[in-house]
PDB file of C-alpha atoms in Angstrom:
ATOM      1  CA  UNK A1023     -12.266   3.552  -8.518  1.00  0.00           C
ATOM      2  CA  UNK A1024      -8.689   2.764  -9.757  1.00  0.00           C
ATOM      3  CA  UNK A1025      -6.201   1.703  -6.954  1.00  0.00           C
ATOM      4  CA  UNK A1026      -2.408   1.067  -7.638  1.00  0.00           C
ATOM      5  CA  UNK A1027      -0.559  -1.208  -5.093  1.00  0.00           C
ATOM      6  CA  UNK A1028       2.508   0.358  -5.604  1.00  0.00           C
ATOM      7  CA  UNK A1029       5.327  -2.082  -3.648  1.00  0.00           C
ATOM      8  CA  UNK A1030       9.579  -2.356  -3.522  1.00  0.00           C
ATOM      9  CA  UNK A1031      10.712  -5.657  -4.653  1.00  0.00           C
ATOM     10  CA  UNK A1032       9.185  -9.345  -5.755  1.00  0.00           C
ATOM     11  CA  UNK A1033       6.778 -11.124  -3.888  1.00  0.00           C
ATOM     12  CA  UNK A1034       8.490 -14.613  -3.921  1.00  0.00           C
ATOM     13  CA  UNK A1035       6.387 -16.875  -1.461  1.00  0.00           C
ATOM     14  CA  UNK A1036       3.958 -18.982  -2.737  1.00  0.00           C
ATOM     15  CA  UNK A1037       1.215 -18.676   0.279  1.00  0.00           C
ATOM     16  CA  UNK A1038       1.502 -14.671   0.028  1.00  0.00           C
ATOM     17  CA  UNK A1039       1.044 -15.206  -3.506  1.00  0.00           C
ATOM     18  CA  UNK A1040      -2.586 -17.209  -3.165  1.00  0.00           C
ATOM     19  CA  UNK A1041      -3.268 -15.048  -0.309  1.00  0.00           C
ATOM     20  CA  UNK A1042      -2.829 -11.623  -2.742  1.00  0.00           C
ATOM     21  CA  UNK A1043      -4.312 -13.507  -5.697  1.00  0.00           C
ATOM     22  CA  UNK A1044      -7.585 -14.109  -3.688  1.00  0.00           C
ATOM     23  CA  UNK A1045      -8.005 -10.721  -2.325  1.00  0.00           C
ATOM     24  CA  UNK A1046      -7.598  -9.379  -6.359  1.00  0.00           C
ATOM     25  CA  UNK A1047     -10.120 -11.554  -7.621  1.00  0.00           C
ATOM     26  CA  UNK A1048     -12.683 -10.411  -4.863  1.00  0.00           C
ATOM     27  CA  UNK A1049     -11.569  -6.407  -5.146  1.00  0.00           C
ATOM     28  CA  UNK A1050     -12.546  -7.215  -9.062  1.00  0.00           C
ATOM     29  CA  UNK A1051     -16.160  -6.842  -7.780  1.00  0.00           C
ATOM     30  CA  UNK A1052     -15.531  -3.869  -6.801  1.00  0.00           C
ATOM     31  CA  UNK A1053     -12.616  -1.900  -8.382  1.00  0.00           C
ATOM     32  CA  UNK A1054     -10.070  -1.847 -10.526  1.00  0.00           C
ATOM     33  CA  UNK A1055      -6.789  -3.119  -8.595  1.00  0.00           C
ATOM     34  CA  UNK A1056      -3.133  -2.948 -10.049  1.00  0.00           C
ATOM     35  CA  UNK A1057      -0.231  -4.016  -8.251  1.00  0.00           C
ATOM     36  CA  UNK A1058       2.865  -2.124  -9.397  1.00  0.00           C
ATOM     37  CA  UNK A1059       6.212  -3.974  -8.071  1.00  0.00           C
ATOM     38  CA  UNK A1060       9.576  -1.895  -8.859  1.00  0.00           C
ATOM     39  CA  UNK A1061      12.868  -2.966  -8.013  1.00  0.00           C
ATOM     40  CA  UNK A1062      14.252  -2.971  -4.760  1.00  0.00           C
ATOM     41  CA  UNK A1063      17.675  -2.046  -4.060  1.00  0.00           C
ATOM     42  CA  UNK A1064      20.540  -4.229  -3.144  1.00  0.00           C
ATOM     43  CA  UNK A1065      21.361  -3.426   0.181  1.00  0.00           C
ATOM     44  CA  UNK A1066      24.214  -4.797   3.142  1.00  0.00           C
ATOM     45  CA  UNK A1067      23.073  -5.361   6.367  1.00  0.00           C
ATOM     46  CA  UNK A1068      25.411  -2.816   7.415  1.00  0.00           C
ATOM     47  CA  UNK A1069      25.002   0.409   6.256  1.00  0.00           C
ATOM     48  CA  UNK A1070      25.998   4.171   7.569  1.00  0.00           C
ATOM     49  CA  UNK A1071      22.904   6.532   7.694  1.00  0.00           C
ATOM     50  CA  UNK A1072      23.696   8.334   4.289  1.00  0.00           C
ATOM     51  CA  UNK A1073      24.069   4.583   2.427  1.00  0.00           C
ATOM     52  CA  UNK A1074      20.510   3.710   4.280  1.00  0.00           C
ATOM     53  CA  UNK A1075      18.667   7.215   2.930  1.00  0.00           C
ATOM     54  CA  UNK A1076      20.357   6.788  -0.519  1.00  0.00           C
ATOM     55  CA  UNK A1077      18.829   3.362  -1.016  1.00  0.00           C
ATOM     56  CA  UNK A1078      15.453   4.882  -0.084  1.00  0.00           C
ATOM     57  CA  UNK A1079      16.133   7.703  -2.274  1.00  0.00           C
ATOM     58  CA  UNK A1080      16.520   4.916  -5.588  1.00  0.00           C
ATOM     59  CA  UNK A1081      13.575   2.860  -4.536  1.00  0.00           C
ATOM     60  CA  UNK A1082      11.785   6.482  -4.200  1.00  0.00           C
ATOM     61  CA  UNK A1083      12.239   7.261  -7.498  1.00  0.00           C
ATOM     62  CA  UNK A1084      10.906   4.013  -9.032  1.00  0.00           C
ATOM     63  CA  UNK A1085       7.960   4.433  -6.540  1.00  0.00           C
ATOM     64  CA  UNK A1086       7.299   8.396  -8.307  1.00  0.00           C
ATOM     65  CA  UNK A1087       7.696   7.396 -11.709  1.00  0.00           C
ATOM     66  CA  UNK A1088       4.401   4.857 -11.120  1.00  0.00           C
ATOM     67  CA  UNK A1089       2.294   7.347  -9.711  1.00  0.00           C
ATOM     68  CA  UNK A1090       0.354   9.891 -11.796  1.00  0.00           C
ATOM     69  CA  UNK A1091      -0.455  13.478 -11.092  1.00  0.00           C
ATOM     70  CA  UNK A1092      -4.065  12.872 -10.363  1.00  0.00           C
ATOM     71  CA  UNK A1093      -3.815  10.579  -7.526  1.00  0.00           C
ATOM     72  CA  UNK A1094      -3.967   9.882  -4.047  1.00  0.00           C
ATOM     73  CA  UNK A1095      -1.264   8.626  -2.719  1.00  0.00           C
ATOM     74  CA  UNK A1096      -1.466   7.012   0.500  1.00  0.00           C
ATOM     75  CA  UNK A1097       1.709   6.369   2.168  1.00  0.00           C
ATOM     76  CA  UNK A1098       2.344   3.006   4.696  1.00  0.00           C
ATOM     77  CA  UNK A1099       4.666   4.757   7.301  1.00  0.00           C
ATOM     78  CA  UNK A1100       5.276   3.105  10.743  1.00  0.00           C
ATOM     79  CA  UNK A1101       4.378   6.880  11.719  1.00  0.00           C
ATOM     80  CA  UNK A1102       1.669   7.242   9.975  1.00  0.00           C
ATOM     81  CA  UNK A1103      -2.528   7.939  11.011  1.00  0.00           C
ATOM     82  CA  UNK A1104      -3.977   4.590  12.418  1.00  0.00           C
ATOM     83  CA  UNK A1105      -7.313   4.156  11.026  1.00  0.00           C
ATOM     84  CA  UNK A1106      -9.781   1.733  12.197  1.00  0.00           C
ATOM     85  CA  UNK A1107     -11.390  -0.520   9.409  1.00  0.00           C
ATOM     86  CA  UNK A1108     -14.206   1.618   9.462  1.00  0.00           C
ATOM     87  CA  UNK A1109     -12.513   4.726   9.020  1.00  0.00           C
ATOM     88  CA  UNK A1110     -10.405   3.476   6.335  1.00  0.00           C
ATOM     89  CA  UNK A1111     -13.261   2.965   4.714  1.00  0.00           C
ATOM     90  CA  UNK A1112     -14.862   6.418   5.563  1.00  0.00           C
ATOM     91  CA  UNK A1113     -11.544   7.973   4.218  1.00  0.00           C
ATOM     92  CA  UNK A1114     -12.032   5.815   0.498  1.00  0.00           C
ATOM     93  CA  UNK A1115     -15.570   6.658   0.345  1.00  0.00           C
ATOM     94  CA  UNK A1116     -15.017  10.353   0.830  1.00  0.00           C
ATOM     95  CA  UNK A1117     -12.201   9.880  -2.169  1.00  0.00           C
ATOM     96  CA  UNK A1118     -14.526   8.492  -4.193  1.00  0.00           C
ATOM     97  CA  UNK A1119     -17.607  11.006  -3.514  1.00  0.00           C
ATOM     98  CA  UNK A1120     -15.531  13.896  -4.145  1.00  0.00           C
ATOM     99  CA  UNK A1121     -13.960  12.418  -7.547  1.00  0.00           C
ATOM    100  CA  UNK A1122     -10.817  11.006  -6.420  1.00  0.00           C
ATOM    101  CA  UNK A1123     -10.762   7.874  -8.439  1.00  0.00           C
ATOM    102  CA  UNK A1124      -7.733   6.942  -8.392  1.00  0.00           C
ATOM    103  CA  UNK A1125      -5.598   6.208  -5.232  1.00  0.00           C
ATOM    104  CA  UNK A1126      -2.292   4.906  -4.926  1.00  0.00           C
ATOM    105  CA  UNK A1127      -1.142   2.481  -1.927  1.00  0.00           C
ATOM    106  CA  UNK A1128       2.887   2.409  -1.794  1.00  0.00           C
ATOM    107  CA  UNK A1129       4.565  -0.330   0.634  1.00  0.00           C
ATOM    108  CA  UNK A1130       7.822   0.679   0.670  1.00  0.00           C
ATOM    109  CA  UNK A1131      11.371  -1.383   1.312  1.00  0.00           C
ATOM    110  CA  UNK A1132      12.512  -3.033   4.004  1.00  0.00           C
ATOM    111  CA  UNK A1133      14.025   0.640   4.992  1.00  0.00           C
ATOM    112  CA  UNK A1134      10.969   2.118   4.637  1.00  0.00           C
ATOM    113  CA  UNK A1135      10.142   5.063   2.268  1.00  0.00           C
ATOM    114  CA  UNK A1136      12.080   8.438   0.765  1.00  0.00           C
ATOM    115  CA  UNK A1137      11.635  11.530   1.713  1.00  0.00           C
ATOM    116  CA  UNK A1138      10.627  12.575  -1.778  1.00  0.00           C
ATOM    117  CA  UNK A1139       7.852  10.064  -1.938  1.00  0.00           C
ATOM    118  CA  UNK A1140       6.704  11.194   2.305  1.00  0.00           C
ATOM    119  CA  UNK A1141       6.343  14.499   0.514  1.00  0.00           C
ATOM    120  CA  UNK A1142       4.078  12.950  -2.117  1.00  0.00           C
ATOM    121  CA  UNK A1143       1.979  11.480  -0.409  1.00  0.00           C
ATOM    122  CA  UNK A1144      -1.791  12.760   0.748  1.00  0.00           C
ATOM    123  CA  UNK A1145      -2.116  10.502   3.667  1.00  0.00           C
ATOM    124  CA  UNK A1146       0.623   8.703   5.592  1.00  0.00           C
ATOM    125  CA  UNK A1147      -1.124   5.423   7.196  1.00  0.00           C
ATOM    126  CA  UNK A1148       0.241   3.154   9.561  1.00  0.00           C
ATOM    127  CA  UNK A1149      -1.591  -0.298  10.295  1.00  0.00           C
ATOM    128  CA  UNK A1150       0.570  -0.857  13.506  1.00  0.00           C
ATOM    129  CA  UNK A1151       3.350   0.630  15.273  1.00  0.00           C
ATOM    130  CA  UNK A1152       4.791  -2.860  14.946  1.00  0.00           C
ATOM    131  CA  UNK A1153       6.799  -3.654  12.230  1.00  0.00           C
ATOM    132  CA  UNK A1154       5.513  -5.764   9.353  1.00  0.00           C
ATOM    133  CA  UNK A1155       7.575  -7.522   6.535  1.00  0.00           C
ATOM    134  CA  UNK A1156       6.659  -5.721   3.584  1.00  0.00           C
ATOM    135  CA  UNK A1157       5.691  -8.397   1.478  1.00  0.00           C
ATOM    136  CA  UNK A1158       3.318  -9.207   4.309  1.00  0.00           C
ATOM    137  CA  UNK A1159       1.758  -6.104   4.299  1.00  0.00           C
ATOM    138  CA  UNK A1160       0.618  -6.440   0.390  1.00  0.00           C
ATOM    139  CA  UNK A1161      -1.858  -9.133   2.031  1.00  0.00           C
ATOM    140  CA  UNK A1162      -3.138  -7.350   4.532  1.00  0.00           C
ATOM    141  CA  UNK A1163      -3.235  -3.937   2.566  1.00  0.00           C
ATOM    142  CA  UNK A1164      -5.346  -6.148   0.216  1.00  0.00           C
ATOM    143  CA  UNK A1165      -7.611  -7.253   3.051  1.00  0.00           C
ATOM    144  CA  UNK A1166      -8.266  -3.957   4.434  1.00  0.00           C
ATOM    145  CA  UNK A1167      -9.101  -2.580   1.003  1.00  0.00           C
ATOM    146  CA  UNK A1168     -11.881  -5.128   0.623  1.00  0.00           C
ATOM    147  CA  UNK A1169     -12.862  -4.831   3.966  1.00  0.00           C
ATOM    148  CA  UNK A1170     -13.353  -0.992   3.496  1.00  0.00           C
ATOM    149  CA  UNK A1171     -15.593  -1.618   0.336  1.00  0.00           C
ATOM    150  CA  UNK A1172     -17.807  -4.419   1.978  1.00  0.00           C
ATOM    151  CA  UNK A1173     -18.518  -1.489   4.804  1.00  0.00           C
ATOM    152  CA  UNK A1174     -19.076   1.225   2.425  1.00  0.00           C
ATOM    153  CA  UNK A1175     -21.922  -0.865   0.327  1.00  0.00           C
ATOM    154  CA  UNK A1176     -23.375  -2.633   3.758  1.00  0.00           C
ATOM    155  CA  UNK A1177     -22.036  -6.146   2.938  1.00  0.00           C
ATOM    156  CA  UNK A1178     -21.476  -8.657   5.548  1.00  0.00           C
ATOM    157  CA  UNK A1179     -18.335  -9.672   6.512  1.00  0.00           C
ATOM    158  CA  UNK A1180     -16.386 -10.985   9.678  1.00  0.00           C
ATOM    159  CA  UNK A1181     -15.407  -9.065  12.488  1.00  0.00           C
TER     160      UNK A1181
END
């Protein structure tokens, strides 16, 4: 399986940095994992509504140009399906078994995602109704992915 960890903006902290470094080398056993970073927009901490979806529409864009026909794109929406651990890992094993190699995880900005990409995507997932710094959520995205394929081959690992 190929999965793309397709994210707005740099990852500049050090300790998220080890944190997502650790969780690649340990997905290597197991897939093929690519994060894909593209550029976030600059944005004022006041905007009107059509400034706010224009921004999202520009990181969209850089988010569709990473993301090939073929794949499964999994959204991270606020609004999105809550899966347990377990059924996250139901949901990649079914991809798999019926020859959907490659999946595509996309974290968007810190407004969230376009409505371009919403329509892309196969599966809109939400890990909380919270709300999670994005760069945060690479980590635990990264977690939960390796969680899901320590289930799905019977391997221990903490509850």
């Amino acid at each position: 399986m190929k999965i793309t960890i397709v994210t707005v903006g740099k990852l500049k902290e050090k300790y998220l940095k080890q944190g997502i470094q650790e969780y690649l080398k340990r997905l290597g056993a197991y897939a093929k994992v690519e994060v894909i970073e593209v550029a976030d927009e600059k944005a004022p901490e006041t905007m009107s509504e059509a400034e706010m979806v224009e921004v999202k529409r520009k990181e969209g864009e850089r988010i569709l140009t990473t993301i090939n026909q073929d794949t499964y794109v999994i959204t991270l929406e606020i609004n999105g399906k809550m899966l347990s651990s377990e059924q996250l890992a139901a949901k990649m094993d079914e991809l798999a078994t019926y020859g959907k190699s490659k999946v595509a995880f996309v974290i968007g900005g810190s407004l969230g995602i376009s409505e371009e990409v919403q329509k892309r995507s196969n599966l809109a997932l939400s890990f909380s109704k919270m709300t999670f710094p994005h760069q945060v959520m690479r980590l635990i995205l990264l977690e939960q992915v390796y969680r899901a394929f320590r289930i799905n081959r019977g391997e221990p690992y903490h509850k």
